[in-house]
Amino acid sequence: MRTTRSSGAVLAALTAVILGITGCGGGNSGASAPSKAESTAAATTAGTEGSTNPDTSTFRKLKVYTVGNFPQNDTKAVVDEINKYLKEKINAEIDFQGLPWSSWAEKMALAYQSGEQVDLTFAPNWADFANNVAKGAFLPLDELLDKYGQGIKETLDPRFFDGGKVDGKIYAIPTNKEIGESHTIMFRKDLVDKYGFDVNSIETLEDLEPWLQTIKEKEPAIAPIWLSGSGSDTLGYFDKTRESMKENFRYELVAGAPAGIVLDTKTDKMVISSMESDTAIYRMKLYGDWFAKGYINKDAATTKTSTEDAFKAGKTWMKFGSDKPDSDKEDSIATGIELVKLKGNEPEISTASVSNSMMAIGRTSIDPERTMMLLNLLHTDPVLVNLIDFGVEGRQYVKVEGKDNFIKLPDGIATRADTGWAPGIEWMFGNQTITYLWEGESADKWEKFKAYNESAHKVKSFGFNFNTDAVKTQVSVVSNIIKEFRPLLETGSLGVDKVLTEYNNKLKANGIEEIRAEVQKQYDAWKAKQS
Amino acid sequence: MTTASRSNPYTKGSTTAQIILNVFFIAFSLACILPIVLIVAISLTNEKALTLQGYKFWPDHIDASAYQYLFKHSETLVKAYGVSLTVTLIGTVLAVLLIALYAYPLYRKDFPFKKTFNFYLLITMLFSGGLVPFYLLYVNYLDLKDSLVALILPGLSNAFYIFITRTFFQQTIPEEMIESGKLDGASEWRIFFQLVLPISLPVLATIGLFTTLMYWNDWFNSMLFINDTNKFSLQYVMIQMIRQAEFFKTQLAGTGVALMVQESVPTESLRMAMVVLSIGPILFIYPFFQKYFTKGLTIGAIKG
């Protein structure tokens, strides 16, 4: 028997050949391999010391990552236009990576970990921001900002900068938009007019009752209020009950802690809202009362149909929304149904609200200085921001006659989605207050924004973020309990007292007190540090 | 070893057992078929009716607007079909060939490195480098971003299937056959391709079916490596549609951002129409492979 010693080699060779063939067959559209990142230290200290004339002699291609309704059909044309403009301005082009919502989080995690080139990236607080900073995914920006980000410093409300700070260093620059959050309920204008309602007469949730009664009697086909407990629709968005108005922002949500724990700003103690906050208990009872009266859809606790969908399908006449200036107009344009909104609370600036849309510079950036210049342009240059937000003039929009910064869709095009560029990223890039307005929006929208931002007040725990590590297990159990009970509590579907008792007992049995103690401990330590 | 029982359920066993078995399998079959029927029904329902009345097995009005929409935007779909078919065909053929080529020497008693190659295979089954090294290898070292090769390469070999194939060879191919082939002056290649493979059709068909399904259903590799819309596979287009809606419901709920994102979530009926279109071809593959499935496929005792 001749042993064929070579067969192993033959196999290996054959395998190599096959892999070789397939490897060559791959149509590589000129994607260059990511360059090795320069070391962080070099990147931050390099550049022109103190000089105000930045060096842009070398051409750069910057990779910009963002998320939105991608892919868009006309991306290439828009990006080409952007690049033409940028080439003139800062001798750079962008390699625009617009990722769809469904895969963005995973793709970014890989991009950060694998050391791919990431120059500018969307890095909001709700997408693992703190964790990414801890892992060193982003560069500290303080020096770069001083050198190349003067425009940002001049235009951005200084309160924003806290949003991107970790341990006193800036790691991300927030988008210039509404600084605080407040919510409202919007109603169909045709019905509001039909019954002669006046939105200005509504100060509190209770004031709505006559409206709801009317709708229930005269419009049997629609729900006066549509809630879907399994989603995130809740009347708590419009947190203006008589009780809460009396207390005047007494209770605040705590960033990072389970929703059941709130800060009582009067005493500086953490309280469990369903046991100790009269406001919260009163509100739940009000829901129960309304449910019993038939103002809320019967299947509120179980339905999978969100308020938004029910609204579009004509099952209800209301929807929830943000109370930022002109939000009713924006939503009217988006839904195609004319809306009016109630006056919401004055906006609250929280850790989340100043950091829910930020841009960071990756550790692997090939040229952090140039990226900062790009970011600076995004905050100061209307041409660039409008290109990114709305696309190319004449292709995606046309100017409204005689009004320079008003735009409308080109003739014969029904929606923005049909233009080939509608990623919905206006709130992510640079400075929203220098962008065009759609026909029908108020001319003074951005002035209103300014006033809105000025009226915003900081929450007391601004900047505090609860770290769950010490009570991880309890937090995960409690979060699940909250998830399970929320539909019942927020919709008033079952006897409120009974559900509340059961809920509170469950919370107690599963370590809510331990979580409270931990939050309190961390909060006190954090407060001691604040001068 | 297989012990195929020769008892025919139609002639043996009590009537009670008969009834129980039959009822059970009818119920089981229904549980498999009904979801698919429901998906087809939803894809033919008007979106508004879905919101108002929920799911129904028989829609009141047949509304094909979801399909019309998909055919209107058929460019994406046709491309995605092309990608899926290409990857599946090339991938399956290569994978079956490679697996058979690896398994065959492991079966040959006179192959000196058997132990080494067996052990190497076992190691790959027990340990994996994890996602990041895998990603790095493909993107940085092989530079396969946006290339269809990145979709084919990961599935080309599978240790488990190699073991199955090797065991099949051991059980069905007599050594004497190889010997007689040699006596007649056939080369190793000829023995492999003209003697061994033709008798091994059942196992090749089985492995072929598994890999076909794997390639056809794979969206994860597309997510990792493909950014070019022209190279999206069918499954990836579909998973994006479906996950988009879930993402808005779960990830963004309660961040305050949800209100800023102007959702363009595809409607329920559109998503289901997409599902219907993408399971179509793979349903026809099954009957084709059916005849090769035999009872004799086991891994058996793994001998070094």
Coordinates of N, CA, C and O in Angstrom, one line a residue, chain A residues 299-357:
Chain A
D299 N -59.2 48.6 25.2 CA -58.1 47.6 25.2 C -56.7 48.3 25.4 O -55.7 47.8 24.9
A300 N -56.8 49.4 26.1 CA -55.5 50.2 26.3 C -54.4 49.4 26.8 O -53.2 49.6 26.4
A301 N -54.7 48.5 27.7 CA -53.6 47.8 28.4 C -52.9 46.8 27.4 O -51.7 46.5 27.6
T302 N -53.7 46.3 26.5 CA -53.1 45.2 25.7 C -52.9 45.5 24.2 O -52.1 44.8 23.6
T303 N -53.5 46.6 23.7 CA -53.4 46.8 22.3 C -51.9 47.1 21.9 O -51.1 47.7 22.6
K304 N -51.7 46.6 20.7 CA -50.3 46.9 20.1 C -50.3 48.1 19.2 O -49.3 48.5 18.7
T305 N -51.5 48.6 19.0 CA -51.6 49.8 18.1 C -51.3 51.0 18.8 O -51.9 51.4 19.8
S306 N -50.2 51.7 18.4 CA -49.7 52.9 19.1 C -50.7 54.0 18.8 O -51.5 54.0 17.9
T307 N -50.6 55.0 19.7 CA -51.5 56.2 19.5 C -51.3 56.8 18.1 O -52.3 57.2 17.5
E308 N -50.1 56.9 17.7 CA -49.8 57.4 16.4 C -50.5 56.7 15.3 O -51.2 57.3 14.4
D309 N -50.4 55.3 15.3 CA -51.1 54.5 14.3 C -52.6 54.7 14.4 O -53.3 54.7 13.4
A310 N -53.1 54.7 15.6 CA -54.6 54.8 15.8 C -55.0 56.1 15.3 O -56.1 56.2 14.7
F311 N -54.2 57.1 15.5 CA -54.5 58.5 15.0 C -54.6 58.5 13.5 O -55.5 59.0 12.9
K312 N -53.6 57.9 12.9 CA -53.6 57.9 11.4 C -54.7 57.1 10.8 O -55.2 57.3 9.7
A313 N -55.2 56.0 11.6 CA -56.3 55.2 11.1 C -57.6 55.8 11.4 O -58.6 55.2 11.1
G314 N -57.6 56.9 12.1 CA -58.9 57.6 12.4 C -59.6 56.9 13.6 O -60.8 57.1 13.7
K315 N -58.9 56.2 14.4 CA -59.5 55.6 15.6 C -59.6 56.6 16.8 O -60.3 56.4 17.8
T316 N -58.8 57.7 16.7 CA -58.8 58.7 17.8 C -58.5 60.0 17.2 O -58.1 60.1 16.0
W317 N -58.6 61.1 18.0 CA -58.4 62.4 17.4 C -57.2 63.1 18.1 O -57.0 64.3 17.9
M318 N -56.5 62.3 18.9 CA -55.3 62.9 19.5 C -54.1 62.1 19.3 O -54.1 61.0 19.0
K319 N -52.9 62.8 19.5 CA -51.7 62.1 19.6 C -50.7 62.8 20.5 O -51.0 64.0 20.8
F320 N -49.7 62.2 20.9 CA -48.7 62.8 21.8 C -47.6 63.4 20.9 O -47.3 63.0 19.8
G321 N -46.9 64.4 21.5 CA -45.8 65.0 20.7 C -44.9 65.9 21.6 O -45.2 66.1 22.8
S322 N -43.9 66.4 21.0 CA -43.0 67.3 21.7 C -43.6 68.7 21.7 O -44.3 69.0 20.7
D323 N -43.3 69.5 22.7 CA -43.9 70.8 22.7 C -42.9 71.9 22.2 O -43.1 73.1 22.5
K324 N -41.8 71.5 21.5 CA -40.9 72.5 21.0 C -41.7 73.4 20.0 O -42.7 73.0 19.4
P325 N -41.2 74.6 19.8 CA -41.9 75.5 18.9 C -42.2 74.9 17.6 O -41.4 74.2 17.0
D326 N -43.4 75.2 17.1 CA -43.9 74.7 15.8 C -44.0 73.2 15.7 O -44.1 72.7 14.6
S327 N -43.9 72.5 16.8 CA -44.0 71.0 16.7 C -45.3 70.6 16.1 O -45.4 69.5 15.4
D328 N -46.4 71.3 16.3 CA -47.6 70.9 15.8 C -47.6 71.1 14.2 O -48.2 70.3 13.5
K329 N -46.9 72.1 13.8 CA -46.8 72.3 12.3 C -46.0 71.1 11.7 O -46.3 70.6 10.7
E330 N -44.8 70.8 12.4 CA -44.0 69.7 11.9 C -44.8 68.4 11.8 O -44.7 67.7 10.8
D331 N -45.6 68.2 12.9 CA -46.3 66.9 12.9 C -47.5 66.9 11.9 O -47.8 65.9 11.3
S332 N -48.0 68.1 11.6 CA -49.1 68.2 10.6 C -48.5 67.8 9.3 O -49.1 67.1 8.5
I333 N -47.3 68.3 9.0 CA -46.7 68.0 7.7 C -46.3 66.5 7.6 O -46.6 65.9 6.6
A334 N -45.9 66.0 8.8 CA -45.5 64.6 8.8 C -46.7 63.6 8.6 O -46.6 62.6 8.0
T335 N -47.8 64.0 9.3 CA -48.9 63.1 9.3 C -49.9 63.4 8.2 O -50.8 62.6 7.8
G336 N -49.9 64.6 7.7 CA -50.8 65.0 6.6 C -52.2 65.4 7.2 O -53.2 65.5 6.5
I337 N -52.3 65.5 8.5 CA -53.6 65.9 9.1 C -53.3 67.1 10.0 O -52.3 67.2 10.7
E338 N -54.1 68.1 9.8 CA -53.8 69.4 10.5 C -54.1 69.2 12.0 O -55.1 68.7 12.5
L339 N -53.2 69.7 12.8 CA -53.2 69.5 14.3 C -53.1 70.8 15.0 O -52.6 71.8 14.5
V340 N -53.7 70.9 16.2 CA -53.4 71.9 17.1 C -52.9 71.3 18.4 O -53.3 70.2 18.8
K341 N -52.1 72.1 19.2 CA -51.5 71.5 20.4 C -51.9 72.2 21.6 O -52.2 73.5 21.6
L342 N -51.8 71.6 22.8 CA -52.0 72.2 24.0 C -50.7 72.9 24.5 O -49.7 72.5 24.0
K343 N -50.8 73.8 25.4 CA -49.6 74.4 25.9 C -49.0 73.5 26.9 O -49.6 73.2 27.9
G344 N -47.8 73.0 26.7 CA -47.2 72.1 27.6 C -46.5 72.8 28.7 O -46.6 74.1 28.9
N345 N -45.8 72.1 29.6 CA -45.1 72.7 30.7 C -43.9 73.5 30.1 O -43.5 73.3 29.0
E346 N -43.3 74.3 31.0 CA -42.1 74.9 30.5 C -41.0 73.8 30.4 O -41.0 72.9 31.2
P347 N -40.1 73.9 29.4 CA -39.2 72.8 29.2 C -38.2 72.6 30.3 O -37.8 73.5 31.0
E348 N -37.9 71.4 30.5 CA -36.9 71.0 31.5 C -35.6 70.6 30.9 O -35.6 69.8 29.9
I349 N -34.5 71.1 31.4 CA -33.2 70.7 30.9 C -32.7 69.6 31.7 O -32.5 69.8 32.9
S350 N -32.6 68.4 31.2 CA -32.1 67.3 32.0 C -30.8 66.8 31.3 O -30.4 67.2 30.2
T351 N -30.1 65.9 32.0 CA -28.9 65.4 31.4 C -29.2 64.8 30.0 O -28.5 64.9 29.1
A352 N -30.4 64.1 29.9 CA -30.7 63.5 28.7 C -31.0 64.5 27.6 O -30.6 64.4 26.5
S353 N -31.7 65.6 28.0 CA -32.2 66.5 26.9 C -31.1 67.3 26.3 O -31.2 67.7 25.1
V354 N -30.0 67.5 27.0 CA -28.9 68.2 26.3 C -27.9 67.3 25.6 O -27.0 67.7 25.0
S355 N -28.2 66.0 25.8 CA -27.2 65.0 25.2 C -27.9 64.0 24.3 O -27.2 63.0 23.9
N356 N -29.1 64.2 23.9 CA -29.8 63.2 23.1 C -29.4 63.3 21.6 O -29.9 62.5 20.8
S357 N -28.6 64.2 21.3 CA -28.1 64.3 19.9 C -26.8 64.9 19.9 O -26.7 66.1 20.1

